[in-house]
Amino acid sequence: MVTIQEIKNAHAKVRSGGDFPQYIRDLKGLGIVRYETYVSDGHTEYWTENGETVISEEKYDFLEVEKMSNVEGFRRGLREHQEGKSDYMGFCRMCAENGVKKWVVSMGEMTCVYFDVSGVMMVEERIPE
């Protein structure tokens, strides 16, 4: 069974969005097949190939997620994050400001999909392997 500590160890290596593909490879190595991260408090639900679910604690104080999504503002902020211009907390604040409720990562499809508060997909990205 995968532990939250193993996941934290993998996440500790992430300094910017440029580190994200390696983080996904590390999680795949732990047997994780999917996860959902919630912007309001940073908690994440992980699903493993064995059908187990592991839920992390909140990572930061509550962030109010805007009710109106701003896809173009989010795309711009995402691009900057991937270029290493923000840290994880800055990325989460930018998500909240642009109406991103959560992101869902599928290791099988190698995608990261961002959703607004209404559950509408805002952006879908392929994760480099």
mmCIF file of C-alpha atoms in Angstrom:
data_model
loop_
_atom_site.group_PDB
_atom_site.id
_atom_site.type_symbol
_atom_site.label_atom_id
_atom_site.label_comp_id
_atom_site.label_asym_id
_atom_site.label_seq_id
_atom_site.Cartn_x
_atom_site.Cartn_y
_atom_site.Cartn_z
ATOM 1 C CA MET A 1 0.000 0.000 0.000
ATOM 2 C CA VAL A 2 1.284 3.445 -0.929
ATOM 3 C CA THR A 3 1.650 5.931 1.914
ATOM 4 C CA ILE A 4 1.173 9.673 2.110
ATOM 5 C CA GLN A 5 4.830 9.944 3.171
ATOM 6 C CA GLU A 6 5.980 8.297 -0.078
ATOM 7 C CA ILE A 7 3.826 10.754 -2.028
ATOM 8 C CA LYS A 8 5.189 13.688 0.004
ATOM 9 C CA ASN A 9 8.748 12.533 -0.739
ATOM 10 C CA ALA A 10 7.996 12.572 -4.471
ATOM 11 C CA HIS A 11 6.281 15.969 -4.232
ATOM 12 C CA ALA A 12 9.193 17.456 -2.275
ATOM 13 C CA LYS A 13 11.284 17.274 -5.463
ATOM 14 C CA VAL A 14 8.879 19.590 -7.331
ATOM 15 C CA ARG A 15 10.123 23.182 -7.479
ATOM 16 C CA SER A 16 8.145 24.442 -10.491
ATOM 17 C CA GLY A 17 5.807 23.276 -13.226
ATOM 18 C CA GLY A 18 8.818 22.057 -15.169
ATOM 19 C CA ASP A 19 9.284 19.304 -12.574
ATOM 20 C CA PHE A 20 5.730 18.008 -13.015
ATOM 21 C CA PRO A 21 6.444 15.237 -15.592
ATOM 22 C CA GLN A 22 9.065 13.648 -13.331
ATOM 23 C CA TYR A 23 6.669 13.868 -10.380
ATOM 24 C CA ILE A 24 4.065 11.953 -12.416
ATOM 25 C CA ARG A 25 6.643 9.278 -13.294
ATOM 26 C CA ASP A 26 7.521 8.974 -9.601
ATOM 27 C CA LEU A 27 3.848 8.541 -8.663
ATOM 28 C CA LYS A 28 3.362 5.935 -11.395
ATOM 29 C CA GLY A 29 6.307 4.082 -9.876
ATOM 30 C CA LEU A 30 4.418 4.005 -6.575
ATOM 31 C CA GLY A 31 1.419 2.389 -8.284
ATOM 32 C CA ILE A 32 -0.796 5.485 -8.434
ATOM 33 C CA VAL A 33 -3.081 5.557 -11.479
ATOM 34 C CA ARG A 34 -5.104 8.742 -10.871
ATOM 35 C CA TYR A 35 -5.405 11.657 -8.499
ATOM 36 C CA GLU A 36 -7.544 14.745 -7.929
ATOM 37 C CA THR A 37 -6.219 17.880 -6.234
ATOM 38 C CA TYR A 38 -8.631 20.459 -4.807
ATOM 39 C CA VAL A 39 -7.495 24.080 -5.040
ATOM 40 C CA SER A 40 -9.476 25.345 -2.031
ATOM 41 C CA ASP A 41 -7.195 23.604 0.489
ATOM 42 C CA GLY A 42 -4.711 21.520 -1.516
ATOM 43 C CA HIS A 43 -5.901 18.109 -0.345
ATOM 44 C CA THR A 44 -5.528 15.306 -2.866
ATOM 45 C CA GLU A 45 -7.246 11.972 -3.368
ATOM 46 C CA TYR A 46 -5.057 9.244 -4.917
ATOM 47 C CA TRP A 47 -6.195 5.952 -6.467
ATOM 48 C CA THR A 48 -3.803 3.023 -6.869
ATOM 49 C CA GLU A 49 -3.684 0.169 -9.351
ATOM 50 C CA ASN A 50 -4.845 -2.101 -6.495
ATOM 51 C CA GLY A 51 -8.049 -0.087 -6.063
ATOM 52 C CA GLU A 52 -6.933 1.595 -2.841
ATOM 53 C CA THR A 53 -7.621 5.255 -2.107
ATOM 54 C CA VAL A 54 -5.300 7.489 -0.102
ATOM 55 C CA ILE A 55 -6.325 11.028 0.883
ATOM 56 C CA SER A 56 -3.858 13.693 1.949
ATOM 57 C CA GLU A 57 -4.466 16.383 4.522
ATOM 58 C CA GLU A 58 -5.049 20.014 3.592
ATOM 59 C CA LYS A 59 -1.794 21.630 2.448
ATOM 60 C CA TYR A 60 -2.580 25.289 3.158
ATOM 61 C CA ASP A 61 -5.172 27.703 4.511
ATOM 62 C CA PHE A 62 -8.456 27.921 2.618
ATOM 63 C CA LEU A 63 -8.408 29.668 -0.775
ATOM 64 C CA GLU A 64 -11.641 31.072 -2.146
ATOM 65 C CA VAL A 65 -12.089 29.810 -5.713
ATOM 66 C CA GLU A 66 -13.674 32.366 -8.037
ATOM 67 C CA LYS A 67 -17.119 31.340 -9.244
ATOM 68 C CA MET A 68 -16.500 32.775 -12.728
ATOM 69 C CA SER A 69 -13.759 30.946 -14.588
ATOM 70 C CA ASN A 70 -11.188 32.761 -16.707
ATOM 71 C CA VAL A 71 -9.743 30.217 -19.134
ATOM 72 C CA GLU A 72 -7.364 32.617 -20.882
ATOM 73 C CA GLY A 73 -6.038 33.985 -17.587
ATOM 74 C CA PHE A 74 -5.544 30.439 -16.365
ATOM 75 C CA ARG A 75 -3.761 29.352 -19.570
ATOM 76 C CA ARG A 76 -1.393 32.309 -19.215
ATOM 77 C CA GLY A 77 -0.670 31.503 -15.558
ATOM 78 C CA LEU A 78 -0.226 27.802 -16.324
ATOM 79 C CA ARG A 79 2.282 28.586 -19.069
ATOM 80 C CA GLU A 80 4.245 30.840 -16.703
ATOM 81 C CA HIS A 81 4.229 28.150 -14.019
ATOM 82 C CA GLN A 82 5.498 25.568 -16.478
ATOM 83 C CA GLU A 83 8.309 27.968 -17.368
ATOM 84 C CA GLY A 84 9.337 28.002 -13.701
ATOM 85 C CA LYS A 85 8.032 31.513 -12.932
ATOM 86 C CA SER A 86 5.991 30.447 -9.893
ATOM 87 C CA ASP A 87 6.137 27.969 -7.048
ATOM 88 C CA TYR A 88 3.383 25.524 -6.091
ATOM 89 C CA MET A 89 1.580 27.935 -3.736
ATOM 90 C CA GLY A 90 1.684 30.702 -6.334
ATOM 91 C CA PHE A 91 0.230 28.275 -8.855
ATOM 92 C CA CYS A 92 -2.603 27.340 -6.470
ATOM 93 C CA ARG A 93 -3.439 31.002 -5.810
ATOM 94 C CA MET A 94 -3.469 31.663 -9.561
ATOM 95 C CA CYS A 95 -5.811 28.682 -10.051
ATOM 96 C CA ALA A 96 -8.216 30.013 -7.403
ATOM 97 C CA GLU A 97 -8.182 33.512 -8.927
ATOM 98 C CA ASN A 98 -9.062 32.068 -12.334
ATOM 99 C CA GLY A 99 -11.831 29.768 -11.115
ATOM 100 C CA VAL A 100 -10.069 26.379 -11.128
ATOM 101 C CA LYS A 101 -11.735 24.114 -8.562
ATOM 102 C CA LYS A 102 -9.558 21.032 -9.097
ATOM 103 C CA TRP A 103 -7.270 19.199 -11.438
ATOM 104 C CA VAL A 104 -7.440 15.518 -12.299
ATOM 105 C CA VAL A 105 -4.373 13.573 -13.404
ATOM 106 C CA SER A 106 -4.696 10.245 -15.191
ATOM 107 C CA MET A 107 -1.468 8.273 -15.416
ATOM 108 C CA GLY A 108 -2.999 5.852 -17.926
ATOM 109 C CA GLU A 109 -3.966 8.619 -20.333
ATOM 110 C CA MET A 110 -1.076 10.869 -19.263
ATOM 111 C CA THR A 111 -3.387 13.868 -19.009
ATOM 112 C CA CYS A 112 -4.001 16.654 -16.543
ATOM 113 C CA VAL A 113 -7.480 18.169 -16.761
ATOM 114 C CA TYR A 114 -8.509 21.358 -14.942
ATOM 115 C CA PHE A 115 -12.162 21.916 -13.945
ATOM 116 C CA ASP A 116 -14.097 24.976 -12.797
ATOM 117 C CA VAL A 117 -16.552 25.134 -9.889
ATOM 118 C CA SER A 118 -19.393 23.950 -12.142
ATOM 119 C CA GLY A 119 -17.445 20.848 -13.163
ATOM 120 C CA VAL A 120 -16.787 22.164 -16.662
ATOM 121 C CA MET A 121 -13.420 21.277 -18.184
ATOM 122 C CA MET A 122 -11.290 24.396 -18.632
ATOM 123 C CA VAL A 123 -8.024 22.969 -19.976
ATOM 124 C CA GLU A 124 -6.752 19.494 -20.810
ATOM 125 C CA GLU A 125 -3.046 18.875 -21.228
ATOM 126 C CA ARG A 126 -0.962 15.909 -22.246
ATOM 127 C CA ILE A 127 1.816 15.129 -19.783
ATOM 128 C CA PRO A 128 5.187 14.506 -21.462
ATOM 129 C CA GLU A 129 6.404 10.964 -20.840
#
